[in-house]
PDB file of C-alpha atoms in Angstrom:
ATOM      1  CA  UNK A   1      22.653  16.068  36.235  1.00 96.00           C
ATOM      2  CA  UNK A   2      25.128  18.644  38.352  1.00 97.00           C
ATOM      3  CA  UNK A   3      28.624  20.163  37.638  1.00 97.00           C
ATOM      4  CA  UNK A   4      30.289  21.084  40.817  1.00 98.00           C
ATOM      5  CA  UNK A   5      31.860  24.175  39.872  1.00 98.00           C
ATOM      6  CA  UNK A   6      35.068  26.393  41.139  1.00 94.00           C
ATOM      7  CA  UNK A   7      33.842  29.246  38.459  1.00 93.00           C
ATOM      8  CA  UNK A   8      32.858  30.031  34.616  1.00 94.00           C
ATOM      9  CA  UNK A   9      33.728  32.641  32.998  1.00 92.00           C
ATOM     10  CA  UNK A  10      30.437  32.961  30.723  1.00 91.00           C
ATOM     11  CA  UNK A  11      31.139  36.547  28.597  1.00 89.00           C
ATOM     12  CA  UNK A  12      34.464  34.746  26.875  1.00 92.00           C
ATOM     13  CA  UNK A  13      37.886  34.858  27.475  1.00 91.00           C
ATOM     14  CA  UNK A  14      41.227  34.888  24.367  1.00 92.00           C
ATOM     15  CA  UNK A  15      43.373  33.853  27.170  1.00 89.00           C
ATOM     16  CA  UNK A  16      42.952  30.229  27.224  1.00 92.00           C
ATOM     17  CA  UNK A  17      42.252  29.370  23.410  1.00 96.00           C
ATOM     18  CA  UNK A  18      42.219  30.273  19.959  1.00 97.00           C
ATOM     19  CA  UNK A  19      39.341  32.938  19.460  1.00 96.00           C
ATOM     20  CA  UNK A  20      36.495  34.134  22.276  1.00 97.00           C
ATOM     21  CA  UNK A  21      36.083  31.118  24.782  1.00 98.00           C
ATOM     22  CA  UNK A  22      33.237  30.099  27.609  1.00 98.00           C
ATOM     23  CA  UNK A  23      35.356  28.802  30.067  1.00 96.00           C
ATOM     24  CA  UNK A  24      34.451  26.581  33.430  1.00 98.00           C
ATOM     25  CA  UNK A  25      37.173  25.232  35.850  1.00 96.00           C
ATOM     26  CA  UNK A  26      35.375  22.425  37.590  1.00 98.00           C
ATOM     27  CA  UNK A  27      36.145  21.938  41.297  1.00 98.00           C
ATOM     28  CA  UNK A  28      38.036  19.014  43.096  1.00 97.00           C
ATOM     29  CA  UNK A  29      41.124  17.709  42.039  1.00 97.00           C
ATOM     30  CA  UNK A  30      43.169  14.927  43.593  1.00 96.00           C
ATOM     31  CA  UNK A  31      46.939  16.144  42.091  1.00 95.00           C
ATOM     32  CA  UNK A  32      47.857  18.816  44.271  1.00 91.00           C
ATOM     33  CA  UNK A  33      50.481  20.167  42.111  1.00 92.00           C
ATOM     34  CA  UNK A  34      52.650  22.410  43.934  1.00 91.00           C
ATOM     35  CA  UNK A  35      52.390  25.691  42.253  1.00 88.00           C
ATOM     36  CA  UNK A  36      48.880  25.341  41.124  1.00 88.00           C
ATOM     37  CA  UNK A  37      47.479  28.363  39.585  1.00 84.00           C
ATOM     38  CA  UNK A  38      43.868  27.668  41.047  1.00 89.00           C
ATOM     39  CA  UNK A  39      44.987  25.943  44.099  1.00 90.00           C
ATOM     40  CA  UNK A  40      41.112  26.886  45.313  1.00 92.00           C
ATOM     41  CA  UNK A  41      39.581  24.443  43.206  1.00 92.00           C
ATOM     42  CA  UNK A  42      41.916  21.432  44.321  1.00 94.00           C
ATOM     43  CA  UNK A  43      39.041  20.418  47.516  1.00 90.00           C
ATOM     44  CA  UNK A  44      37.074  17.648  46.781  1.00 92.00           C
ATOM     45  CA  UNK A  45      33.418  19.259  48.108  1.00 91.00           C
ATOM     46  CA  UNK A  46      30.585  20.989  47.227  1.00 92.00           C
ATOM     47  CA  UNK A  47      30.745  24.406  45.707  1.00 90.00           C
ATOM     48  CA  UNK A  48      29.172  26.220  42.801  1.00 94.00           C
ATOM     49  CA  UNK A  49      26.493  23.392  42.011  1.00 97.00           C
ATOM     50  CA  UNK A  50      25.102  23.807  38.137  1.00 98.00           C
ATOM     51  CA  UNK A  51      22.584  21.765  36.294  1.00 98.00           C
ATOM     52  CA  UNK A  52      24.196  20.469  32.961  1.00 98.00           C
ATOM     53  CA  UNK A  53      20.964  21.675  31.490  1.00 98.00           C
ATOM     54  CA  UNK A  54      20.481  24.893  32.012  1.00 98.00           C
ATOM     55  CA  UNK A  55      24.816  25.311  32.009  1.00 98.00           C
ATOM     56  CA  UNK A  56      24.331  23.956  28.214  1.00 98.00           C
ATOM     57  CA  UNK A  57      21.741  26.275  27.775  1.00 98.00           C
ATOM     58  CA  UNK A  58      23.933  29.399  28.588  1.00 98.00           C
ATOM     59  CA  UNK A  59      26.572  27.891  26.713  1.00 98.00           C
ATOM     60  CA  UNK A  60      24.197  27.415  23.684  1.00 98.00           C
ATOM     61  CA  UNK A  61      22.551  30.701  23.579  1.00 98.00           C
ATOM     62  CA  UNK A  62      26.073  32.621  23.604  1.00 97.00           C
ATOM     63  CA  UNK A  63      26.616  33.196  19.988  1.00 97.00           C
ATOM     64  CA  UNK A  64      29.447  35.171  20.038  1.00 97.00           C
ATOM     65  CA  UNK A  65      31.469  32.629  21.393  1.00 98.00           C
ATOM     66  CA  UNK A  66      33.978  30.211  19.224  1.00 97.00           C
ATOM     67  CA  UNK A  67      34.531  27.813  21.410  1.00 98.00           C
ATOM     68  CA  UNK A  68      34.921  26.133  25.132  1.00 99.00           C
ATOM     69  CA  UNK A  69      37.701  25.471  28.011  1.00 98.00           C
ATOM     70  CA  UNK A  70      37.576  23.466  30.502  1.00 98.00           C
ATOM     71  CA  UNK A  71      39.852  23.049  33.365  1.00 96.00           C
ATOM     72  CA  UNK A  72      40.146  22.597  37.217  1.00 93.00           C
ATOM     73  CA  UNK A  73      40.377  21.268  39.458  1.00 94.00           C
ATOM     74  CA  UNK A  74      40.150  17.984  37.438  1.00 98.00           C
ATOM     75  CA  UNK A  75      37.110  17.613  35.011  1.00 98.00           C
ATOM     76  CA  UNK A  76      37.705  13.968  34.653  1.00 99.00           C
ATOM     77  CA  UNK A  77      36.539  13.883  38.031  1.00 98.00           C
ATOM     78  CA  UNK A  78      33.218  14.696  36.799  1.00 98.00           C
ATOM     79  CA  UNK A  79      33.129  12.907  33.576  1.00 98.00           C
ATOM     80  CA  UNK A  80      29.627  12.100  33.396  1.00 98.00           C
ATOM     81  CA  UNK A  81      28.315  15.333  33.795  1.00 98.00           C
ATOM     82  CA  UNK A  82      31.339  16.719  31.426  1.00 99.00           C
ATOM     83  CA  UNK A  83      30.141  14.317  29.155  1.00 99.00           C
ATOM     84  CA  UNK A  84      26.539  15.149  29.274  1.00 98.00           C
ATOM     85  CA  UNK A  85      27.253  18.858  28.854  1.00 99.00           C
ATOM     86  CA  UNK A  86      29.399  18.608  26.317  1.00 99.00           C
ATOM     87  CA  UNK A  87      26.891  16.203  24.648  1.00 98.00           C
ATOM     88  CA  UNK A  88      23.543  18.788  25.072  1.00 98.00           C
ATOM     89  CA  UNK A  89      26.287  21.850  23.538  1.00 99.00           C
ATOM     90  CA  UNK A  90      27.216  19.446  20.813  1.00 98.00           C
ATOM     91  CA  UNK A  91      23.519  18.933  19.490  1.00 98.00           C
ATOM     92  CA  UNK A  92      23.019  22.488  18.987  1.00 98.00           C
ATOM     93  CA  UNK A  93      26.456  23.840  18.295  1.00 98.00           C
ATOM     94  CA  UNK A  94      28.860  21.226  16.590  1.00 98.00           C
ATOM     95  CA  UNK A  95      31.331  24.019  15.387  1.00 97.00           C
ATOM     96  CA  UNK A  96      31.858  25.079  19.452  1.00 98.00           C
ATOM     97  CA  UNK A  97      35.527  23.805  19.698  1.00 98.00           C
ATOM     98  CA  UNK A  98      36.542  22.110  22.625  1.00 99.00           C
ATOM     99  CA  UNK A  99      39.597  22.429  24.452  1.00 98.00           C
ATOM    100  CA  UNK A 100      40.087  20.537  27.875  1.00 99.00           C
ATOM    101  CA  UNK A 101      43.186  20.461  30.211  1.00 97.00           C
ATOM    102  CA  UNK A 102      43.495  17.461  32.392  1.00 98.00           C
ATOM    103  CA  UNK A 103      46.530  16.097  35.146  1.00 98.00           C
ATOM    104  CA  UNK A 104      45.672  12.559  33.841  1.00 98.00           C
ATOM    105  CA  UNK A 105      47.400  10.995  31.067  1.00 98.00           C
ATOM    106  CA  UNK A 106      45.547  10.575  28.017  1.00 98.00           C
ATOM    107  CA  UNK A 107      46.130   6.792  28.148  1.00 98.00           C
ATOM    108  CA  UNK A 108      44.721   6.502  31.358  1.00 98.00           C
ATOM    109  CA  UNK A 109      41.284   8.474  30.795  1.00 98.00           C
ATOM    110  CA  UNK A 110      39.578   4.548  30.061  1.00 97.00           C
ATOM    111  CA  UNK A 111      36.128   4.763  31.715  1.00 97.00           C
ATOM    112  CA  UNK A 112      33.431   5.805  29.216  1.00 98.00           C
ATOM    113  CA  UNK A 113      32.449   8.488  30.219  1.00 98.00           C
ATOM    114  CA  UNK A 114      35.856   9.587  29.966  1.00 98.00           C
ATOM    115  CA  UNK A 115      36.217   8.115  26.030  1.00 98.00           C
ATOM    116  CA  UNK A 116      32.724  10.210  25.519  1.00 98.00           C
ATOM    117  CA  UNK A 117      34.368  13.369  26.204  1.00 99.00           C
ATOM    118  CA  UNK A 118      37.371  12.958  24.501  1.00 99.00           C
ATOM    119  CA  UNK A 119      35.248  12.177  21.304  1.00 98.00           C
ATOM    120  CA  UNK A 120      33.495  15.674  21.495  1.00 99.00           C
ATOM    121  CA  UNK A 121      36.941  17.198  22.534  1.00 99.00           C
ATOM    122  CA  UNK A 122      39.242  18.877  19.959  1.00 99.00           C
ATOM    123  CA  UNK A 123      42.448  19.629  21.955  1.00 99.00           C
ATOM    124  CA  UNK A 124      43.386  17.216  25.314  1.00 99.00           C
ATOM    125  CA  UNK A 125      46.136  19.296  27.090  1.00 98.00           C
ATOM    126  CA  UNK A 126      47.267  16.308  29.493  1.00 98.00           C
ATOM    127  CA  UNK A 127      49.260  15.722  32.606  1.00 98.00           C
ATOM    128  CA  UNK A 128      50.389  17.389  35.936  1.00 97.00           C
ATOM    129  CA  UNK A 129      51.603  20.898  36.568  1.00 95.00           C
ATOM    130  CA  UNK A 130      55.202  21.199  37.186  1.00 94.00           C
ATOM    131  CA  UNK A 131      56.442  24.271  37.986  1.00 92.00           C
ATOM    132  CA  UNK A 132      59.786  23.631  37.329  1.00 93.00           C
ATOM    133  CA  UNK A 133      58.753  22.873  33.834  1.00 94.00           C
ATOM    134  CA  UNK A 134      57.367  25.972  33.141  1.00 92.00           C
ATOM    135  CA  UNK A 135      58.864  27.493  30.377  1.00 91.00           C
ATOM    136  CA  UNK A 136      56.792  30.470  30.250  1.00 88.00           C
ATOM    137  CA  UNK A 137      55.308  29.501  26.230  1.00 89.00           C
ATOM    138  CA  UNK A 138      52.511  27.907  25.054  1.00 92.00           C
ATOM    139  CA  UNK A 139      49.117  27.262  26.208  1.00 93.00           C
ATOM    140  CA  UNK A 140      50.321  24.474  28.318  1.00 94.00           C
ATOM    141  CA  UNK A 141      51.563  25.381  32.040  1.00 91.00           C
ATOM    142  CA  UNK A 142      54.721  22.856  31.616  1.00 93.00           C
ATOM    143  CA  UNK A 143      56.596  21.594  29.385  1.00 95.00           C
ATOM    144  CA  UNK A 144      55.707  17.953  30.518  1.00 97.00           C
ATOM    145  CA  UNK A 145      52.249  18.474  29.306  1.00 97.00           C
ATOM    146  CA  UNK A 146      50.923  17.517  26.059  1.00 98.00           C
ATOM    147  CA  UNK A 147      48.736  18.687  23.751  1.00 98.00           C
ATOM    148  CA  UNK A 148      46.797  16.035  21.706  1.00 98.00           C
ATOM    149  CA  UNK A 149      44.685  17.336  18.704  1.00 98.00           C
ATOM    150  CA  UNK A 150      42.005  14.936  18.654  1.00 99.00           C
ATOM    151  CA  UNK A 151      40.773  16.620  15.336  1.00 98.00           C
ATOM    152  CA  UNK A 152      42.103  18.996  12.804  1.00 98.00           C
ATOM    153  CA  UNK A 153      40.109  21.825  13.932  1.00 98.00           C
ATOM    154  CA  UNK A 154      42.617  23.539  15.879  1.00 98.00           C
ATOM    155  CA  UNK A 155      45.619  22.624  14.048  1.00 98.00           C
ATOM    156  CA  UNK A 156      46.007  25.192  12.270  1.00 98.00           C
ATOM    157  CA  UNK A 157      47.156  26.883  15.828  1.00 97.00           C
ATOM    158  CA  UNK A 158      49.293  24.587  16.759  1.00 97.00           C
ATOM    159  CA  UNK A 159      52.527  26.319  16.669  1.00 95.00           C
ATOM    160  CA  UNK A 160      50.790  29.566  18.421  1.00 94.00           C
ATOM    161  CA  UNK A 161      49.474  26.842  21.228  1.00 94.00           C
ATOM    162  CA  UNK A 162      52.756  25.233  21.610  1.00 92.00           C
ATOM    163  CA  UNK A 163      55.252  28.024  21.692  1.00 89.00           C
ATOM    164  CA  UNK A 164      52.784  31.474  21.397  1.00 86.00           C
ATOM    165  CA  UNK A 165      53.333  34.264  23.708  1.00 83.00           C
ATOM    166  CA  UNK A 166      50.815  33.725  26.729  1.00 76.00           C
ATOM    167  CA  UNK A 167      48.067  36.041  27.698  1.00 81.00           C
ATOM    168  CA  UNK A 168      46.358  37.034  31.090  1.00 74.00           C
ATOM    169  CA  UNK A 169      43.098  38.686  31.360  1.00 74.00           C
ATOM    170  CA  UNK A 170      42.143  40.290  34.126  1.00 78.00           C
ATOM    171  CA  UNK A 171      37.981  40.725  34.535  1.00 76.00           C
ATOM    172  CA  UNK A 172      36.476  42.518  37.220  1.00 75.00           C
ATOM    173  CA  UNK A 173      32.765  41.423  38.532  1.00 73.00           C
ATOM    174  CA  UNK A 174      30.866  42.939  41.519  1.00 74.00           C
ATOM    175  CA  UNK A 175      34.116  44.510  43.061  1.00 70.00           C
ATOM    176  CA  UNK A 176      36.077  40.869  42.689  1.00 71.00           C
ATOM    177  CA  UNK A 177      38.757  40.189  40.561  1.00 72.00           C
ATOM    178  CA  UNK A 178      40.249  36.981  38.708  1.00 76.00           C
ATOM    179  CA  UNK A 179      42.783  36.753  36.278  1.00 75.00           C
ATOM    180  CA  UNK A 180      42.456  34.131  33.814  1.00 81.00           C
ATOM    181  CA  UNK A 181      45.226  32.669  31.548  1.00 79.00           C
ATOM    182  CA  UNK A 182      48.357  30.793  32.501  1.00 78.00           C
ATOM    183  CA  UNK A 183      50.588  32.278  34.120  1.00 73.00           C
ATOM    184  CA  UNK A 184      54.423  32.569  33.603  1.00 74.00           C
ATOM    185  CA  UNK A 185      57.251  30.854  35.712  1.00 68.00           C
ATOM    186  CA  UNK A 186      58.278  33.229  38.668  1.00 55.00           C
ATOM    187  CA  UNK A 187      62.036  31.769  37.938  1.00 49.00           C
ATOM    188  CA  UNK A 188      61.274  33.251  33.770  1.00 43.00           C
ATOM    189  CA  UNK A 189      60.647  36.521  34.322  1.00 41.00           C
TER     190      UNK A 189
END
């Protein structure tokens, strides 16, 4: 199975997550929040292709990771192969904690693959961007966004998730830059 890709950020990231984090932002997304911070990864077409596999395996042989993001573009898009990653990481590292951000409403993520990845997911950060709403805390980007702890696992970061200073790294690959994290509210600073 393939996960179209935007980017991963494989040596681990603090930025989006309690402890070090493998993080992948799938690509398409069909939202097009104004504002977005990886307006790149909104086009629905081919990019970064990965096998679930072998992404699983990369995942899996990472020990010093605690846990994984996901984000977008949309990964609901690709439920199936979210699921089936998420599945193949589960087998071999049930303590990984998952974290995934999503512009859908929880209540509306019905199909099953979707209800498969929620099941292996410990945090659901749901709903659209709005930049408006940014109130420059958390690990959300706006304030309309929730955060559903799906198990207790990350609880005991809740109040750091929901109102915790936020954090961008900045990591520097073959002379090309990205910063990850989300970002504050041009209107907060």
């Amino acid at each position: 199975m393939v996960l179209n890709l935007l980017d991963i950020e494989r040596h681990g990231t603090r930025a989006l997550g309690p402890g070090l984090r493998y993080v992948i932002w799938t690509q398409g997304c069909p939202f097009n929040c104004p504002k977005c911070i990886t307006p790149e990864g909104r086009p629905i077409v081919s990019a970064k292709l990965a096998d679930t596999v072998q992404l699983a395996n990369d995942i899996i042989a990472n020990k010093t990771i605690e846990g994984i993001t996901i984000s977008g573009g949309e990964p609901f898009l690709q439920a199936t192969s979210v699921a089936e990653l998420l599945k193949t990481v589960k087998e071999h590292r049930p303590k990984l904690n998952i974290i995934i951000f999503t512009g859908f409403l929880k209540e509306n993520l019905l199909s099953d693959d979707a209800q498969s990845i929620l099941s292996m997911t410990d945090l659901l950060i749901d709903g659209p961007y709005m930049e408006a709403l940014n109130d420059g805390v958390g690990l959300r980007g706006s304030s309309n966004q929730r955060l559903h702890f799906l198990t207790d696992r990350l609880l005991p970061y809740k109040m750091e998730l929901l109102t915790g200073k936020r954090q961008i790294e900045i990591t520097i690959n073959n002379h090309h830059s990205d910063a990850i994290g989300i970002p504050l509210n041009q209107n907060v600073l």
